[in-house]
Amino acid sequence: ETEICMYTHKFYGHKDSPLIGKWKYKGIESLKDIKLSGTKGWSYSSIEVTRYVNEQSEPRVYAMYGEDLPERHTKMLLRKRTDLYVENEFMMTYFLYNEKKSGNADADKIVVVDSVPIDEGTSESYPVFYKDKNGQAYAAIFTDGIKELRATGKMADIMADYGLKDWK
């Protein structure tokens, strides 16, 4: 009954970018003059953005795969090889939080430029359980546990340990 997270995405850019405060996502057409980086094979909260990242090629889209993706994409932004990086909001917040904690001053140079639109039914992520008795029991335990974490304030504490905020 309770989602495990909200699957939202943002466009990130360099704080000195001329796009800051001026550019807004208004459909794929608004990306035509943008060098975008994203993750190959990834699904975003917008089907339109998902297709664009996965189907376009360089120099319009630098779609990477493999390990250390936030770090690699961020380096491209910092070196101004790309204009924007599209990433899961929680993942990027956590990545930048850790970078700042470890003393990386460059992490402050990466900022949110705009949000990726959310197609209906794409933002809520739920855990999956088998439809047998055990699965039903585990689903109830999970739902009750999340409700209790929120009611006691422990959810906010857990999220804060990762530099995140509860989406509710």
XYZ file of C-alpha atoms in Angstrom:
168
model
C 0.000 0.000 0.000
C 2.967 2.341 0.484
C 5.566 3.250 -2.091
C 9.220 2.785 -1.238
C 10.183 6.011 -3.007
C 9.134 8.575 -5.555
C 10.910 7.997 -8.833
C 11.536 11.567 -9.947
C 14.232 13.025 -12.159
C 15.865 16.406 -12.594
C 18.035 18.144 -15.140
C 21.319 19.212 -13.532
C 23.780 21.771 -14.810
C 26.870 23.759 -13.916
C 25.973 26.715 -11.689
C 27.746 29.085 -14.123
C 25.791 27.816 -17.120
C 23.865 30.400 -19.142
C 20.918 27.985 -18.906
C 20.437 28.681 -15.185
C 17.232 30.626 -14.631
C 16.493 30.760 -18.365
C 16.042 27.226 -19.688
C 12.950 25.151 -18.932
C 12.032 21.755 -20.260
C 9.155 22.239 -22.703
C 9.237 18.964 -24.572
C 11.936 17.334 -26.660
C 12.161 20.426 -28.876
C 13.630 22.335 -25.901
C 16.575 19.881 -25.890
C 17.535 20.415 -29.554
C 20.409 22.826 -28.777
C 21.425 21.110 -25.525
C 24.264 18.635 -25.050
C 22.595 16.237 -22.633
C 24.092 13.346 -20.715
C 22.131 10.460 -19.258
C 22.327 6.755 -18.582
C 21.930 4.312 -21.455
C 19.040 1.921 -20.905
C 17.700 3.904 -17.964
C 14.037 4.721 -17.585
C 13.098 8.261 -16.608
C 9.841 9.642 -15.199
C 8.921 10.791 -18.709
C 8.606 8.330 -21.593
C 9.537 11.154 -23.962
C 12.816 11.856 -22.105
C 13.529 8.118 -21.777
C 13.251 7.640 -25.532
C 15.319 10.726 -26.257
C 18.220 9.669 -24.014
C 18.187 6.108 -25.308
C 17.719 6.854 -29.017
C 19.776 9.983 -29.690
C 23.504 9.834 -30.308
C 26.463 12.092 -29.665
C 26.877 15.020 -29.718
C 23.233 15.587 -28.750
C 23.157 12.921 -26.033
C 26.057 11.309 -24.215
C 24.353 8.158 -22.960
C 26.759 6.236 -20.739
C 26.542 2.904 -19.007
C 28.716 1.116 -16.492
C 29.917 2.114 -13.054
C 30.386 5.458 -11.293
C 27.835 7.136 -13.556
C 26.980 10.191 -11.415
C 30.695 10.887 -11.001
C 31.411 10.520 -14.723
C 28.428 12.625 -15.801
C 29.246 15.282 -13.212
C 32.819 15.531 -14.493
C 31.437 16.192 -17.967
C 29.289 19.013 -16.571
C 32.218 20.475 -14.643
C 34.414 20.382 -17.745
C 31.513 21.924 -19.706
C 31.513 19.060 -22.204
C 27.767 18.749 -21.615
C 25.101 21.325 -20.759
C 22.731 19.170 -18.721
C 22.689 15.810 -16.982
C 19.389 14.022 -16.355
C 19.355 11.851 -13.233
C 17.155 10.384 -10.520
C 16.626 13.069 -7.901
C 17.412 10.876 -4.874
C 20.466 9.320 -6.471
C 21.947 12.689 -7.419
C 21.111 14.296 -4.078
C 22.823 11.429 -2.278
C 25.832 11.555 -4.624
C 26.305 15.310 -4.151
C 25.775 14.975 -0.396
C 28.604 12.432 -0.187
C 30.844 14.520 -2.428
C 30.346 17.565 -0.191
C 30.902 15.454 2.943
C 34.212 14.229 1.544
C 35.336 17.805 0.879
C 34.784 17.993 -2.874
C 34.072 21.707 -3.403
C 33.089 21.028 -7.022
C 29.882 19.393 -5.767
C 28.511 22.873 -5.018
C 28.900 23.750 -8.690
C 26.200 21.260 -9.743
C 22.655 22.596 -9.434
C 19.130 21.659 -10.448
C 18.094 23.425 -13.637
C 14.593 21.968 -14.049
C 12.444 18.926 -13.318
C 11.685 16.141 -15.750
C 7.920 15.882 -16.209
C 6.281 12.948 -14.504
C 4.085 10.747 -16.660
C 1.112 9.329 -14.792
C 1.951 6.112 -12.982
C 5.721 6.432 -13.354
C 6.792 8.120 -10.141
C 5.700 5.746 -7.385
C 7.984 2.768 -6.801
C 6.601 -0.143 -4.837
C 8.355 -3.235 -3.553
C 7.218 -6.453 -5.176
C 6.109 -9.482 -3.186
C 4.793 -12.866 -4.239
C 1.000 -13.195 -4.212
C 1.118 -16.100 -1.788
C 0.501 -15.945 1.984
C 4.134 -15.090 2.728
C 4.114 -12.297 0.168
C 0.934 -10.845 1.622
C 2.432 -10.992 5.125
C 5.647 -9.291 3.981
C 3.694 -6.597 2.156
C 1.698 -5.866 5.312
C 4.892 -5.771 7.406
C 6.463 -3.361 4.934
C 3.405 -1.082 4.805
C 3.046 -1.020 8.597
C 6.782 -0.442 9.005
C 6.829 2.565 6.675
C 3.773 4.038 8.407
C 5.448 3.590 11.804
C 8.722 5.127 10.604
C 6.840 8.204 9.434
C 4.668 8.457 12.562
C 7.689 8.314 14.880
C 9.863 10.629 12.795
C 12.427 7.898 12.175
C 11.880 8.081 8.397
C 13.114 11.692 8.411
C 16.141 10.639 10.496
C 17.023 7.794 8.123
C 16.630 9.998 5.069
C 18.733 12.763 6.661
C 21.610 10.282 7.088
C 21.739 10.178 3.282
C 21.197 13.890 2.712
C 17.634 13.225 1.572
C 14.157 14.341 2.610
C 11.022 12.261 2.839
C 8.860 12.787 -0.237
C 5.625 12.769 1.778
